[in-house]
Every structure is written in structure tokens, then in C-alpha cells.
mmCIF file of C-alpha atoms in Angstrom:
data_model
loop_
_atom_site.group_PDB
_atom_site.id
_atom_site.type_symbol
_atom_site.label_atom_id
_atom_site.label_comp_id
_atom_site.label_asym_id
_atom_site.label_seq_id
_atom_site.Cartn_x
_atom_site.Cartn_y
_atom_site.Cartn_z
ATOM 1 C CA ASP A 14 0.129 -0.132 -0.270
ATOM 2 C CA ALA A 15 1.068 3.478 -0.597
ATOM 3 C CA MET A 16 1.665 5.231 2.197
ATOM 4 C CA VAL A 17 3.562 7.749 4.587
ATOM 5 C CA ILE A 18 6.019 6.446 6.674
ATOM 6 C CA GLN A 19 7.936 7.819 9.817
ATOM 7 C CA ASN A 20 10.672 6.670 11.709
ATOM 8 C CA PRO A 21 11.615 6.380 14.650
ATOM 9 C CA ARG A 22 7.952 6.484 16.051
ATOM 10 C CA TYR A 23 9.165 7.565 19.729
ATOM 11 C CA GLN A 24 12.358 9.383 19.776
ATOM 12 C CA VAL A 25 14.301 10.740 23.144
ATOM 13 C CA THR A 26 16.637 13.079 22.837
ATOM 14 C CA GLN A 27 18.653 15.451 25.104
ATOM 15 C CA PHE A 28 18.796 19.097 25.632
ATOM 16 C CA GLY A 29 20.981 20.445 22.911
ATOM 17 C CA LYS A 30 21.786 17.792 21.298
ATOM 18 C CA PRO A 31 20.815 17.447 17.557
ATOM 19 C CA VAL A 32 18.175 14.996 16.563
ATOM 20 C CA THR A 33 16.961 14.581 12.760
ATOM 21 C CA LEU A 34 12.992 12.792 12.227
ATOM 22 C CA SER A 35 12.577 10.770 8.760
ATOM 23 C CA CYS A 36 9.560 10.732 6.979
ATOM 24 C CA SER A 37 9.204 8.759 3.540
ATOM 25 C CA GLN A 38 6.468 7.717 1.257
ATOM 26 C CA THR A 39 5.747 5.578 -1.431
ATOM 27 C CA LEU A 40 3.108 7.950 -3.197
ATOM 28 C CA ASN A 41 5.224 9.917 -5.664
ATOM 29 C CA HIS A 42 3.561 13.509 -4.234
ATOM 30 C CA ASN A 43 5.573 16.778 -5.268
ATOM 31 C CA VAL A 44 4.884 18.300 -2.007
ATOM 32 C CA MET A 45 6.338 17.067 1.419
ATOM 33 C CA TYR A 46 5.363 18.867 4.733
ATOM 34 C CA TRP A 47 6.660 18.916 8.247
ATOM 35 C CA TYR A 48 3.931 20.152 11.036
ATOM 36 C CA GLN A 49 4.521 20.316 14.855
ATOM 37 C CA GLN A 50 1.758 19.401 17.425
ATOM 38 C CA LYS A 51 1.991 19.969 21.203
ATOM 39 C CA SER A 52 -0.264 18.353 23.505
ATOM 40 C CA SER A 53 -3.870 19.513 23.236
ATOM 41 C CA GLN A 54 -2.586 22.311 20.389
ATOM 42 C CA ALA A 55 -3.678 22.395 16.625
ATOM 43 C CA PRO A 56 -0.585 21.115 14.215
ATOM 44 C CA LYS A 57 1.334 23.517 13.060
ATOM 45 C CA LEU A 58 3.082 24.011 9.810
ATOM 46 C CA LEU A 59 6.880 24.031 10.225
ATOM 47 C CA PHE A 60 7.690 24.368 6.402
ATOM 48 C CA HIS A 61 7.189 22.349 3.010
ATOM 49 C CA TYR A 62 9.168 21.371 0.043
ATOM 50 C CA TYR A 63 7.381 21.878 -3.432
ATOM 51 C CA ASP A 64 10.066 19.071 -5.518
ATOM 52 C CA LYS A 65 13.494 20.511 -4.447
ATOM 53 C CA ASP A 66 11.538 23.954 -3.530
ATOM 54 C CA PHE A 67 11.847 24.885 0.201
ATOM 55 C CA ASN A 68 8.968 26.869 1.718
ATOM 56 C CA ASN A 69 10.170 28.057 5.389
ATOM 57 C CA GLU A 70 7.074 29.502 7.239
ATOM 58 C CA ALA A 71 7.398 32.927 8.758
ATOM 59 C CA ASP A 72 7.587 31.820 12.406
ATOM 60 C CA THR A 73 9.548 28.806 12.377
ATOM 61 C CA PRO A 74 12.277 28.978 14.708
ATOM 62 C CA ASP A 75 15.862 28.964 12.946
ATOM 63 C CA ASN A 76 16.710 25.769 15.559
ATOM 64 C CA PHE A 77 14.546 23.907 12.764
ATOM 65 C CA GLN A 78 15.887 22.954 9.393
ATOM 66 C CA SER A 79 14.659 20.265 6.606
ATOM 67 C CA ARG A 80 16.490 18.487 3.958
ATOM 68 C CA ARG A 81 14.454 16.435 0.906
ATOM 69 C CA PRO A 82 17.753 14.516 -1.148
ATOM 70 C CA ASN A 83 15.090 12.921 -3.044
ATOM 71 C CA THR A 84 11.297 12.342 -4.009
ATOM 72 C CA SER A 85 10.932 9.870 -1.892
ATOM 73 C CA PHE A 86 12.318 11.315 1.786
ATOM 74 C CA CYS A 87 12.171 14.239 3.837
ATOM 75 C CA PHE A 88 14.643 15.279 6.774
ATOM 76 C CA LEU A 89 13.519 17.201 9.917
ATOM 77 C CA ASP A 90 16.600 18.419 11.940
ATOM 78 C CA ILE A 91 16.267 19.938 15.228
ATOM 79 C CA ARG A 92 19.735 21.506 15.903
ATOM 80 C CA SER A 93 19.719 22.046 19.382
ATOM 81 C CA PRO A 94 16.718 20.555 20.874
ATOM 82 C CA GLY A 95 14.817 22.561 23.767
ATOM 83 C CA LEU A 96 12.616 21.391 26.373
ATOM 84 C CA GLY A 97 9.774 23.291 24.712
ATOM 85 C CA ASP A 98 10.503 21.360 21.269
ATOM 86 C CA ALA A 99 9.056 18.375 22.727
ATOM 87 C CA ALA A 100 5.937 17.461 20.597
ATOM 88 C CA MET A 101 4.227 15.204 17.823
ATOM 89 C CA TYR A 102 5.862 15.968 14.599
ATOM 90 C CA LEU A 103 3.382 15.027 11.600
ATOM 91 C CA CYS A 104 4.946 14.880 8.015
ATOM 92 C CA ALA A 105 2.410 14.754 4.869
ATOM 93 C CA THR A 106 1.972 14.756 1.257
ATOM 94 C CA SER A 107 0.137 15.903 -1.285
ATOM 95 C CA ALA A 108 0.483 15.468 -4.964
ATOM 96 C CA ASP A 109 0.342 19.009 -5.616
ATOM 97 C CA ARG A 110 -0.071 22.616 -3.598
ATOM 98 C CA GLY A 111 -3.527 24.182 -4.048
ATOM 99 C CA LEU A 112 -6.527 21.857 -2.573
ATOM 100 C CA ASP A 113 -4.747 18.472 -3.165
ATOM 101 C CA GLU A 114 -5.543 16.175 -0.585
ATOM 102 C CA GLN A 115 -2.539 15.735 2.494
ATOM 103 C CA TYR A 116 -1.899 12.438 3.333
ATOM 104 C CA PHE A 117 -0.543 11.914 6.756
ATOM 105 C CA GLY A 118 2.335 9.678 8.521
ATOM 106 C CA PRO A 119 1.839 8.620 11.561
ATOM 107 C CA GLY A 120 3.824 11.093 13.082
ATOM 108 C CA THR A 121 7.419 10.887 15.623
ATOM 109 C CA ARG A 122 7.130 11.504 19.200
ATOM 110 C CA LEU A 123 9.831 13.479 20.339
ATOM 111 C CA THR A 124 11.127 13.421 24.099
ATOM 112 C CA VAL A 125 13.624 16.178 25.068
ATOM 113 C CA THR A 126 15.019 15.428 28.638
ATOM 114 C CA ASP B 7 -4.011 33.524 17.487
ATOM 115 C CA GLN B 8 -5.777 30.767 16.675
ATOM 116 C CA GLN B 9 -7.731 31.240 13.515
ATOM 117 C CA VAL B 10 -9.236 28.062 13.793
ATOM 118 C CA LYS B 11 -11.169 27.262 16.618
ATOM 119 C CA GLN B 12 -13.033 23.571 17.933
ATOM 120 C CA ASN B 13 -14.255 24.927 21.083
ATOM 121 C CA SER B 14 -15.090 21.679 22.047
ATOM 122 C CA PRO B 15 -12.481 19.440 23.135
ATOM 123 C CA SER B 16 -15.088 16.293 23.786
ATOM 124 C CA LEU B 17 -18.471 14.982 22.925
ATOM 125 C CA SER B 18 -20.173 11.886 24.085
ATOM 126 C CA VAL B 19 -22.769 10.426 21.567
ATOM 127 C CA GLN B 20 -25.151 7.540 21.571
ATOM 128 C CA GLU B 21 -24.582 4.872 18.689
ATOM 129 C CA GLY B 22 -27.450 5.664 15.966
ATOM 130 C CA ARG B 23 -27.665 9.160 16.994
ATOM 131 C CA ILE B 24 -26.306 12.459 15.384
ATOM 132 C CA SER B 25 -23.000 13.833 16.069
ATOM 133 C CA ILE B 26 -22.439 17.662 15.663
ATOM 134 C CA LEU B 27 -18.807 19.006 15.390
ATOM 135 C CA ASN B 28 -18.295 22.423 15.357
ATOM 136 C CA CYS B 29 -15.990 24.855 14.357
ATOM 137 C CA ASP B 30 -15.359 28.361 14.488
ATOM 138 C CA TYR B 31 -12.923 30.731 11.900
ATOM 139 C CA THR B 32 -11.555 34.441 11.881
ATOM 140 C CA ASN B 33 -9.167 35.044 8.884
ATOM 141 C CA SER B 34 -12.195 36.283 6.096
ATOM 142 C CA MET B 35 -9.397 34.766 3.399
ATOM 143 C CA PHE B 36 -10.099 30.969 4.141
ATOM 144 C CA ASP B 37 -11.841 29.907 1.108
ATOM 145 C CA TYR B 38 -11.927 26.288 1.534
ATOM 146 C CA PHE B 39 -12.703 24.124 4.678
ATOM 147 C CA LEU B 40 -11.885 19.881 5.716
ATOM 148 C CA TRP B 41 -12.264 17.894 8.035
ATOM 149 C CA TYR B 42 -9.645 15.316 9.182
ATOM 150 C CA LYS B 43 -10.078 12.144 11.289
ATOM 151 C CA LYS B 44 -7.409 10.771 13.831
ATOM 152 C CA TYR B 45 -7.368 7.642 15.322
ATOM 153 C CA PRO B 46 -4.969 6.914 18.013
ATOM 154 C CA ALA B 47 -0.767 6.047 16.975
ATOM 155 C CA GLU B 48 -2.016 6.937 13.506
ATOM 156 C CA GLY B 49 -1.823 10.315 11.217
ATOM 157 C CA PRO B 50 -4.773 12.635 10.251
ATOM 158 C CA THR B 51 -6.975 10.834 7.267
ATOM 159 C CA PHE B 52 -8.977 13.306 5.164
ATOM 160 C CA LEU B 53 -12.735 12.920 5.739
ATOM 161 C CA ILE B 54 -14.701 15.836 4.018
ATOM 162 C CA SER B 55 -14.043 19.113 2.687
ATOM 163 C CA ILE B 56 -16.427 21.781 1.487
ATOM 164 C CA SER B 57 -15.433 25.204 -0.652
ATOM 165 C CA SER B 58 -16.861 28.302 0.043
ATOM 166 C CA ILE B 59 -19.063 28.817 -2.774
ATOM 167 C CA LYS B 60 -21.387 25.919 -1.024
ATOM 168 C CA ASP B 61 -23.072 25.627 2.080
ATOM 169 C CA LYS B 62 -23.456 22.175 2.150
ATOM 170 C CA ASN B 63 -21.532 18.925 1.276
ATOM 171 C CA GLU B 64 -22.467 15.590 1.719
ATOM 172 C CA ASP B 65 -20.527 12.133 1.558
ATOM 173 C CA GLY B 66 -22.911 9.014 2.932
ATOM 174 C CA ARG B 67 -22.945 9.264 6.814
ATOM 175 C CA PHE B 68 -21.007 12.541 6.599
ATOM 176 C CA THR B 69 -22.643 15.967 5.916
ATOM 177 C CA VAL B 70 -20.163 19.387 6.639
ATOM 178 C CA PHE B 71 -22.389 22.777 6.885
ATOM 179 C CA LEU B 72 -20.885 26.158 6.138
ATOM 180 C CA ASN B 73 -22.396 28.957 7.175
ATOM 181 C CA LYS B 74 -20.050 32.030 6.322
ATOM 182 C CA SER B 75 -21.716 35.089 7.729
ATOM 183 C CA ALA B 76 -21.201 33.609 10.551
ATOM 184 C CA LYS B 77 -17.851 32.190 10.171
ATOM 185 C CA HIS B 78 -18.946 28.751 11.114
ATOM 186 C CA LEU B 79 -19.016 25.108 9.848
ATOM 187 C CA SER B 80 -20.048 22.120 11.627
ATOM 188 C CA LEU B 81 -19.852 18.017 10.774
ATOM 189 C CA HIS B 82 -22.488 16.174 11.094
ATOM 190 C CA ILE B 83 -22.178 12.416 11.331
ATOM 191 C CA VAL B 84 -25.692 10.538 10.886
ATOM 192 C CA PRO B 85 -25.883 7.656 12.580
ATOM 193 C CA SER B 86 -22.944 7.414 14.837
ATOM 194 C CA GLN B 87 -21.165 4.394 14.344
ATOM 195 C CA PRO B 88 -18.496 3.330 17.154
ATOM 196 C CA GLY B 89 -16.086 3.052 15.078
ATOM 197 C CA ASP B 90 -16.345 7.126 14.133
ATOM 198 C CA SER B 91 -14.564 7.684 17.754
ATOM 199 C CA ALA B 92 -11.632 9.775 16.954
ATOM 200 C CA VAL B 93 -10.491 12.786 17.314
ATOM 201 C CA TYR B 94 -11.883 15.070 14.547
ATOM 202 C CA PHE B 95 -9.747 18.423 13.586
ATOM 203 C CA CYS B 96 -11.519 21.060 11.810
ATOM 204 C CA ALA B 97 -8.856 22.696 8.550
ATOM 205 C CA ALA B 98 -9.165 26.119 6.509
ATOM 206 C CA VAL B 99 -7.176 27.008 3.610
ATOM 207 C CA SER B 100 -6.915 30.155 1.454
ATOM 208 C CA THR B 101 -6.471 28.786 -1.735
ATOM 209 C CA GLY B 102 -3.734 31.935 -2.259
ATOM 210 C CA THR B 103 -1.432 30.447 0.213
ATOM 211 C CA ALA B 104 -0.234 27.475 -1.633
ATOM 212 C CA SER B 105 -2.330 24.706 0.356
ATOM 213 C CA LYS B 106 -0.979 25.792 3.552
ATOM 214 C CA LEU B 107 -3.407 24.216 6.243
ATOM 215 C CA THR B 108 -4.619 26.237 9.529
ATOM 216 C CA PHE B 109 -6.051 23.835 12.080
ATOM 217 C CA GLY B 110 -8.286 23.786 14.869
ATOM 218 C CA THR B 111 -7.104 21.872 18.312
ATOM 219 C CA GLY B 112 -9.644 19.251 17.473
ATOM 220 C CA THR B 113 -12.910 17.507 19.198
ATOM 221 C CA ARG B 114 -12.326 13.813 20.701
ATOM 222 C CA LEU B 115 -15.999 12.027 19.716
ATOM 223 C CA GLN B 116 -16.730 8.858 21.737
ATOM 224 C CA VAL B 117 -19.537 7.412 20.172
ATOM 225 C CA THR B 118 -20.943 4.900 23.013
ATOM 226 C CA LEU B 119 -23.145 1.692 22.675
#
């Protein structure tokens, strides 16, 4: 089945220790998104790739970076995690921008100790 | 600044009855609205959508109503089934913003026997 896969599902990192979250997709979609969802809050878009074109949200902290080496994979790098970065991180894809449906992965829950 | 609000964090409905989930928005630029459904340990999945040129869209047991003047939309599930128990997210898009979804905080629906 075509799908969006996120690894790992649970990640524990230490305060200030860089961490990378991974997303892959078998849908061959052009667009990949990263969302952050804190407890009882709405998912919040951090950035998205339209093909190789990176689009950062204005309020995404510089601590968050992303890489998309090819169509299938996208990575979220947190350079120096703080306690406030503990959250669920959701990856999503869509065939195109506009109103195309977004397909979400199961998320990675990040804990910062 | 929460542009999409779901003021009821939870809702409990008996099987067979109608479930009504509400959503309010503040940004008048939003012109497309979606509902996503999320089961535990899974990513959100698209359920139903509505364009601002319509006031109703129906898909089987699910109907979304849009009241543009009140900046309010609602999702009706009739009849409710135990498998509908999940968290429901309302999301809105301004079609000029390249498919950026703005989510609400979600409503947890529990359908009881």
C-alpha cells in the first residue's frame, strides 16, 4: 500500500543534542510537509517542500531545518532541541499544492530530557 | 492567534444518534475547509471538505455545513457508529497560500453503545 512512513515513532533526545526525524513516502507526491503538534494544540506547519523548492513558515524557529534529498525522503533536523520542542511531529504529502488532499504519516513523538 | 477554533475538546454521543462537531474561524480569507479524522497512533486522514461557494457537502453519513456570514462550519455524522470514535480536526485554507492548512485543536468524539 502506498503510504507515508515516519521513523522513528518515538524519539528521546537530550537537551541541546541534535536530532533528525525521518519521513518517506511511496506516493510519489511532489509536496512534503512537516507539522509540529504540541499537546492539546493544533498541528502547526513548520515548512514544506514543493519538489526541491523549500518553503519556510515565517514563525518557524531557526533551530528547525529540513532536507529533501530526493522525492521519497524528507528529514527534519532540530539543531539544539529545547524542552519546548517536545511534541508530535507529523509529516504529510500531497500530489500538488493548492487544494490537493494531504496524506499524513503516523507521526514521531519527540521527548527532550 | 487561533484562526480556527474548535471550542469543544470532547463530545460523547450514543450509537445511532447524530454527532455534531463545530468549528469557527476568524480569517475571512479562508475559502476552503476540510475535516480530518485521527485515530490513536495514526496520522490524520482526510474525511470531507467544502468550498466557500457551497453551504453544504454530503458524503454518505457525513455532511459538512458552512455558514460564511457566521464564519462557522459543522460536521454532522448520522447515524453515529462506534468506529467513528476518534479526534476530528477542522482545517481551513486560503487558496492563495499554496495549500497551507490551518488546523483547529480537535474534538475527541466518543460514540457509546
